[in-house]
mmCIF file of C-alpha atoms in Angstrom:
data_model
loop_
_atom_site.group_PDB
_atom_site.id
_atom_site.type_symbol
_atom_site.label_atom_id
_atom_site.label_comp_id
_atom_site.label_asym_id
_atom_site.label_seq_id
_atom_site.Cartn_x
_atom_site.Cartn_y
_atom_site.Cartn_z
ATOM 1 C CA UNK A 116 -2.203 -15.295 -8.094
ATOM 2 C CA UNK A 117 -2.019 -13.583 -4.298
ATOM 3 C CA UNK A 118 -5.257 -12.417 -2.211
ATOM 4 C CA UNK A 119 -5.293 -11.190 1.236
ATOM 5 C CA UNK A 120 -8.666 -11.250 3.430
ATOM 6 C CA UNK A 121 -8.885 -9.404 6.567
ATOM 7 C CA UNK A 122 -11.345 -11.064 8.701
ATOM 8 C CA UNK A 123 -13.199 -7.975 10.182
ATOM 9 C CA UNK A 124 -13.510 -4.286 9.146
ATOM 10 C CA UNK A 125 -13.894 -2.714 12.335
ATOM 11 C CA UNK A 126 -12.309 -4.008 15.594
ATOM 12 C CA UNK A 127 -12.834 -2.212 19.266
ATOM 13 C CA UNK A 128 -10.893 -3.100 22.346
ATOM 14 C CA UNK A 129 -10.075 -1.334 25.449
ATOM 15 C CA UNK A 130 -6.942 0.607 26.032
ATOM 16 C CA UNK A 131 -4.769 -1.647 27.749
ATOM 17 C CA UNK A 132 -6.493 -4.853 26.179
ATOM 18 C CA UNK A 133 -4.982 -7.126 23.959
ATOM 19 C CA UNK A 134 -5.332 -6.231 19.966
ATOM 20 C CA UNK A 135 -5.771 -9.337 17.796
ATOM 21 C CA UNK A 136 -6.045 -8.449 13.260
ATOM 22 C CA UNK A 137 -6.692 -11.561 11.537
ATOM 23 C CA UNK A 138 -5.121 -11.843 7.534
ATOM 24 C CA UNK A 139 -5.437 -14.928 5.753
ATOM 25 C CA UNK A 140 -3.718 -15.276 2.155
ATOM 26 C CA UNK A 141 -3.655 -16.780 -0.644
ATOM 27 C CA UNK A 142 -0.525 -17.378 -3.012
ATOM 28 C CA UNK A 143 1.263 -19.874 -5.628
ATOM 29 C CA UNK A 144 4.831 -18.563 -4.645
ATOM 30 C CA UNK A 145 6.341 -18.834 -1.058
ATOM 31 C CA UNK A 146 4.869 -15.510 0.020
ATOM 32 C CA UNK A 147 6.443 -11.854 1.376
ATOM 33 C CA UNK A 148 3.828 -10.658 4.196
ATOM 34 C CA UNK A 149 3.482 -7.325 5.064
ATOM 35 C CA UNK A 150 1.322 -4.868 7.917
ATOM 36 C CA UNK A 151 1.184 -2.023 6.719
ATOM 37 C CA UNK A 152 -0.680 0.950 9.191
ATOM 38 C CA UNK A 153 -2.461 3.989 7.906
ATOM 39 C CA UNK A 154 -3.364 7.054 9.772
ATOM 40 C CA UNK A 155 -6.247 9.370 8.408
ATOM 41 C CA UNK A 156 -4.947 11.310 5.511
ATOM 42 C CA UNK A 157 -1.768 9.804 5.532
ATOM 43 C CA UNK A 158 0.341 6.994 3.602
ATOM 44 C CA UNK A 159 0.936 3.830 4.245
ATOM 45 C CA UNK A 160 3.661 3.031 7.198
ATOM 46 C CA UNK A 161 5.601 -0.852 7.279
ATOM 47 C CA UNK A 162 5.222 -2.030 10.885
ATOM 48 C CA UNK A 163 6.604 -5.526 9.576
ATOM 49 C CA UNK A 164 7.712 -7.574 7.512
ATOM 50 C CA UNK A 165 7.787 -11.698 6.878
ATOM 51 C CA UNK A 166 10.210 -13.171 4.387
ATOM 52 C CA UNK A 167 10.635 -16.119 4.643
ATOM 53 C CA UNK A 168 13.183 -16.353 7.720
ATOM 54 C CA UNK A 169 11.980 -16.628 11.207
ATOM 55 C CA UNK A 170 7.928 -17.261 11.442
ATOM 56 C CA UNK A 171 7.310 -14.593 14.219
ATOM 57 C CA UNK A 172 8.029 -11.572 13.558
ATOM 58 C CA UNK A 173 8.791 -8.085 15.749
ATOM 59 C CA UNK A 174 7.883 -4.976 13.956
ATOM 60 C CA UNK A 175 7.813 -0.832 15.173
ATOM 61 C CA UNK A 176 5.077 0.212 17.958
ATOM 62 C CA UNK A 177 4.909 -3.276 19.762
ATOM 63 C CA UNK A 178 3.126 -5.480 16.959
ATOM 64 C CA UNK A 179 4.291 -8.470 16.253
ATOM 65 C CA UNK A 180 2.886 -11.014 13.559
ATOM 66 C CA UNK A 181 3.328 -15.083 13.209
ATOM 67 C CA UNK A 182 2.877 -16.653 9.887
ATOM 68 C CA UNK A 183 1.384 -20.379 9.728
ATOM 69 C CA UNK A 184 2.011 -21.808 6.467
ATOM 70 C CA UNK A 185 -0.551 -24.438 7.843
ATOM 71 C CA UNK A 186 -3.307 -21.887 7.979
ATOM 72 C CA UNK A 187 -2.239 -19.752 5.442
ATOM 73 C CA UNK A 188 -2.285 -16.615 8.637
ATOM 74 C CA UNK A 189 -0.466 -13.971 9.363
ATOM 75 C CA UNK A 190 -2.602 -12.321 12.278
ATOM 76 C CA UNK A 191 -1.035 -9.098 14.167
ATOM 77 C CA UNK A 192 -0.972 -8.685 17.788
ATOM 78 C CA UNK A 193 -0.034 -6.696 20.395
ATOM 79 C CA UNK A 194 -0.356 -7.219 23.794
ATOM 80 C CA UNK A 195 -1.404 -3.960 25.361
ATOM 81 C CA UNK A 196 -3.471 -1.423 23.187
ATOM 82 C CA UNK A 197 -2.827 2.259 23.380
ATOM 83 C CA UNK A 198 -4.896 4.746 22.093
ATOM 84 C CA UNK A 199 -2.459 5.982 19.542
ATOM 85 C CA UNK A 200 -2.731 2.692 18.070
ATOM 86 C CA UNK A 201 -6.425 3.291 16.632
ATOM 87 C CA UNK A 202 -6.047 3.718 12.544
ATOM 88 C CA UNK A 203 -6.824 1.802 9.525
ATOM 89 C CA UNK A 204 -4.451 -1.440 9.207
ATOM 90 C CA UNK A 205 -3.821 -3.592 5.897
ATOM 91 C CA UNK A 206 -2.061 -6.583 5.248
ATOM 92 C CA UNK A 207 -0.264 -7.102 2.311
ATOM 93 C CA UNK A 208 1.050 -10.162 0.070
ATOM 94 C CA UNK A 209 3.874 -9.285 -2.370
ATOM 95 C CA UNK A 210 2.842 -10.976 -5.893
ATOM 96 C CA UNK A 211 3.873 -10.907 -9.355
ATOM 97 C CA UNK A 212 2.492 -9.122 -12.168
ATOM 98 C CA UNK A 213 4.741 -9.237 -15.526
ATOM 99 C CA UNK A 214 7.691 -9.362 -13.426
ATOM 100 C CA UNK A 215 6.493 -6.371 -11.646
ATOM 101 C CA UNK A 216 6.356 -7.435 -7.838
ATOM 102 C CA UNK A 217 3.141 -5.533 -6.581
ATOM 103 C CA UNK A 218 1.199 -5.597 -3.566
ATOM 104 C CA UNK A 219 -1.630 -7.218 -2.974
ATOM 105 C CA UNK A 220 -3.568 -5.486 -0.024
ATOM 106 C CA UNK A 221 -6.312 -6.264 1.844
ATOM 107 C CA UNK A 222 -10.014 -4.420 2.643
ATOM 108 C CA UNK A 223 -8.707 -3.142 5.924
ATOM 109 C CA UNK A 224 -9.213 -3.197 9.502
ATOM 110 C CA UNK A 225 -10.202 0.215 11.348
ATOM 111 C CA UNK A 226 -8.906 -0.696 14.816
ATOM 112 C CA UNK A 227 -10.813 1.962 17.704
ATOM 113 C CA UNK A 228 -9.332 1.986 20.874
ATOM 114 C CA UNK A 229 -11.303 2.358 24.048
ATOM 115 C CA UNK A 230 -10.501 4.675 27.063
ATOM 116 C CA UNK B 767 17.705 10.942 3.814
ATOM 117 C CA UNK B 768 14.008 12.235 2.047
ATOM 118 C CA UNK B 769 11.346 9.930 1.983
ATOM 119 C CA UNK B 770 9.013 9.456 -0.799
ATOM 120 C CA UNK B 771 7.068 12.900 -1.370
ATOM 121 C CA UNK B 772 3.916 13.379 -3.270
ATOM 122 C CA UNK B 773 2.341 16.541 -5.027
ATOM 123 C CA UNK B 774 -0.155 17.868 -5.193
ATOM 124 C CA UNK B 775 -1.756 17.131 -1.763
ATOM 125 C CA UNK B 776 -5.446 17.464 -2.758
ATOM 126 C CA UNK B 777 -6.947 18.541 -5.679
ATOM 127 C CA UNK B 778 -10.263 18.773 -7.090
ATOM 128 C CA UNK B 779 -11.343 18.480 -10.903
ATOM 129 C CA UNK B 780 -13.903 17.965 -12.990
ATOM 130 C CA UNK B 781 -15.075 14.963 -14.812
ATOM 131 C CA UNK B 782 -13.670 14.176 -18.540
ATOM 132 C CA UNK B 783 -10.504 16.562 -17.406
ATOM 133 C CA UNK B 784 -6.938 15.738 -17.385
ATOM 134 C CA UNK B 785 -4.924 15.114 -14.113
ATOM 135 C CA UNK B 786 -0.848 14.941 -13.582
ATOM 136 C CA UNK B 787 0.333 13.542 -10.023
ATOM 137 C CA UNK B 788 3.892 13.544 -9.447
ATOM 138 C CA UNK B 789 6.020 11.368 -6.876
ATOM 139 C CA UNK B 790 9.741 11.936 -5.898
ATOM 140 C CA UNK B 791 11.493 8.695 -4.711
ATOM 141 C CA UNK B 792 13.249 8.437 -2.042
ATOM 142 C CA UNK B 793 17.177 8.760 -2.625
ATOM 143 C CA UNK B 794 19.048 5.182 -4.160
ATOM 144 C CA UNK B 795 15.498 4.030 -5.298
ATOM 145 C CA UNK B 796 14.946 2.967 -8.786
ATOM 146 C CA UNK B 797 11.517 2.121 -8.905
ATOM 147 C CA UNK B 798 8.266 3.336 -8.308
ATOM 148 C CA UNK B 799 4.898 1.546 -8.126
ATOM 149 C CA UNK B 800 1.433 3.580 -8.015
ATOM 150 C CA UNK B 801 -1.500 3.038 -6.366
ATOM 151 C CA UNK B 802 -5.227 3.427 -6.489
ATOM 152 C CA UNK B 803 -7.045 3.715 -3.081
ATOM 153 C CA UNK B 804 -10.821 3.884 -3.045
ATOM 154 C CA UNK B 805 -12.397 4.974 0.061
ATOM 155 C CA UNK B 806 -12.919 1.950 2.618
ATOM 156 C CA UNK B 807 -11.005 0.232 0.628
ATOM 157 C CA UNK B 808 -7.411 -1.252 0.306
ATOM 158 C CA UNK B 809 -4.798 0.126 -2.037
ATOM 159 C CA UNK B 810 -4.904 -1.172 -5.640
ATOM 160 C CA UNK B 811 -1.771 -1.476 -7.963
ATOM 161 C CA UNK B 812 -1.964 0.567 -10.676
ATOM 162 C CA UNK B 813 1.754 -0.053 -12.301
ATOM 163 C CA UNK B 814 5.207 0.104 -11.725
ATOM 164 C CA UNK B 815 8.616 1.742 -13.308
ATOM 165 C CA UNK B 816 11.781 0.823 -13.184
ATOM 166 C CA UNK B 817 14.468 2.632 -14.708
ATOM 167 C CA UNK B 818 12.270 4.522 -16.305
ATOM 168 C CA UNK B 819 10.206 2.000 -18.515
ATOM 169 C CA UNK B 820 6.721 0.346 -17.381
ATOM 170 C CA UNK B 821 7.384 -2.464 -15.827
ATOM 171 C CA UNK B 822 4.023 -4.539 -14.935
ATOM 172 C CA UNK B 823 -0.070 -2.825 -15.302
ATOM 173 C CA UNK B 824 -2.859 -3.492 -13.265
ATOM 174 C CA UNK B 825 -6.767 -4.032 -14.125
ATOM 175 C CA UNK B 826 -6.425 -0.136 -14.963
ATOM 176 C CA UNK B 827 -7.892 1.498 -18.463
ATOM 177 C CA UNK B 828 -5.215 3.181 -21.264
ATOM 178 C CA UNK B 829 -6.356 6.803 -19.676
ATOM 179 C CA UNK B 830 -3.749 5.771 -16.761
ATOM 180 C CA UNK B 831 -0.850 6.611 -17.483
ATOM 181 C CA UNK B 832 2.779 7.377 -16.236
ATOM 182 C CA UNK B 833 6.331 8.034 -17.132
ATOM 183 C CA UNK B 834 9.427 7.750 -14.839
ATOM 184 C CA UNK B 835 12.105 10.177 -15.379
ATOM 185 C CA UNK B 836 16.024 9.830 -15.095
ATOM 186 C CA UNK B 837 16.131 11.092 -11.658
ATOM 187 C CA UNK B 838 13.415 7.743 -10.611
ATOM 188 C CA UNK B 839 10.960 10.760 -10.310
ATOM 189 C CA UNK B 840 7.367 9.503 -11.311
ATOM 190 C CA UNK B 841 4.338 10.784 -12.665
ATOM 191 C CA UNK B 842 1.133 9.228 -12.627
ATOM 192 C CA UNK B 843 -1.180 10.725 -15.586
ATOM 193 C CA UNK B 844 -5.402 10.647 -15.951
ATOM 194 C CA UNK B 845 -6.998 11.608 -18.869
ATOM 195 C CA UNK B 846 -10.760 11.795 -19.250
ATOM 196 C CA UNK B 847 -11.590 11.484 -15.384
ATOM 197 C CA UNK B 848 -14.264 10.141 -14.095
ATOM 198 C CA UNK B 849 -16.236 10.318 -10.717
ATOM 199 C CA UNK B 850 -15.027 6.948 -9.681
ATOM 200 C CA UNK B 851 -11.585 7.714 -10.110
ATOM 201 C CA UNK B 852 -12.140 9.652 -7.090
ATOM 202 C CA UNK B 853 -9.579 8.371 -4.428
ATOM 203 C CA UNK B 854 -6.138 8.666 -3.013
ATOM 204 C CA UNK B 855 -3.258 8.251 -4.824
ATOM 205 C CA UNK B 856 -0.242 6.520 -3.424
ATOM 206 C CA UNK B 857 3.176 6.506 -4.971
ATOM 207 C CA UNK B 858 5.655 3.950 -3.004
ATOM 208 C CA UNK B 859 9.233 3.301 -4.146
ATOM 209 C CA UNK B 860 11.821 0.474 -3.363
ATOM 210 C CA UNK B 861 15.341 -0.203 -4.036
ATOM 211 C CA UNK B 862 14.909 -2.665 -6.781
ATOM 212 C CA UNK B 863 11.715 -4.307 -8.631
ATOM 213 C CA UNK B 864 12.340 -7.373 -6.827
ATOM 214 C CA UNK B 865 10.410 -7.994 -3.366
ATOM 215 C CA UNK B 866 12.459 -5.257 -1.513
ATOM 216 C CA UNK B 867 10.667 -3.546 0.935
ATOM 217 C CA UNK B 868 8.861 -0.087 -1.073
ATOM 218 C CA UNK B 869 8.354 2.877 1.074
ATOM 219 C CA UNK B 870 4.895 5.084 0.693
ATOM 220 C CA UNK B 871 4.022 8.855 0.045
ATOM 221 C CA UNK B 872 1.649 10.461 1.873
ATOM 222 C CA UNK B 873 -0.673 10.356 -0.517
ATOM 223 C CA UNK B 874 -2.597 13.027 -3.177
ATOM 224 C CA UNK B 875 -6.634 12.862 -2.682
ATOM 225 C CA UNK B 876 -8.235 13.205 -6.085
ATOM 226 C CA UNK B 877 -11.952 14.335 -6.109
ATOM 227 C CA UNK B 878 -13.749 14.333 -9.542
ATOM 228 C CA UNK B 879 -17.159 16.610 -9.565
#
């Protein structure tokens, strides 16, 4: 089975500052990571993707991500926050279900940004 | 090419009525996964088609059901609602039911009174 936890519900930093979201995960098969960014009343928009080729990974809007099998992370960063960053973010594990390969999300981070 | 598009965009019904949500893939998509998400909370699979037959269920009662047609459209039925199943409704589609990337809808925000 696959579980995501998202260490923190709400994170604040300044404009400008550096924006750290911390996923941890859980699975039995070589995992597919996902970020996954949601603006109110929206859907869900990929800003990257890990599968199983290089460990860092670039995605849209300046994020990047690095997955450590050792810690079982897959944290997203950026190094310079800008206000139209701040919206709900959720990291993902793709796992199995009857051959079905679902998502596994987690809680959420509500990332505010600072002027 | 159109993205994944959702209808309605709200709605509001009352408890122990019947709801139909409807999802059109995005163009060379074949499948289409549903989602449950609860205010606060993260996105829960609900199931998934492909090629128009059920394809994998999640912890979700008998009164959720769907149908894909031969298009890859989807729709997402509720029978006997009740206030918890409150929440937004996300449709997402992919190329195949493997682990391909699946593309999201914006969403339709059920409210049960």
């Amino acid at each position: 089975a696959q579980s995501v936890t998202q260490l923190g519900s709400h994170v604040s930093v300044s404009e400008g500052a550096l924006v750290l979201l911390r996923c941890n995960y859980s699975s039995s098969v070589p995992p597919y990571l996902f970020w996954y960014v949601q603006y109110p009343n929206q859907g869900l928009q990929l800003l990257l993707k890990y599968t199983s080729a290089a460990t860092l990974v670039k995605g849209i809007n300046g994020f990047e991500a690095e997955f450590k099998k050792s810690e079982t992370s897959f944290h997203l960063t950026k190094p310079s926050a800008h206000m139209s960053d701040a919206a709900e973010y959720f990291c993902a594990v793709s796992g199995s279900n009857q051959g079905a390969q679902k998502l596994v999300f987690g809680q959420g981070t509500r990332l505010t940004i600072n002027p | 090419e159109t993205g994944v598009t959702q209808s309605p965009t709200h709605l509001i019904k009352t408890r122990g009525q019947q709801v139909t949500l409807r999802c059109s893939s995005q163009s060379g998509h074949n499948t289409v996964s549903w989602y449950q998400q609860a205010l606060g909370q993260g996105p829960q699979f609900i199931f998934q088609y492909y090629r128009e037959e059920e394809n994998g269920r999640g912890n979700f009662p008998p009164r959720f059901s769907g149908l894909q047609f031969p298009n890859y459209s989807s729709e997402l039925n509720v029978n006997a609602l009740e206030l918890d199943d409150s929440a937004l409704y996300l449709c997402a589609s992919s190329v195949d039911r493997g682990r391909s990337e699946a593309f999201f809808g914006q969403g339709t925000r059920l409210t049960v009174v």
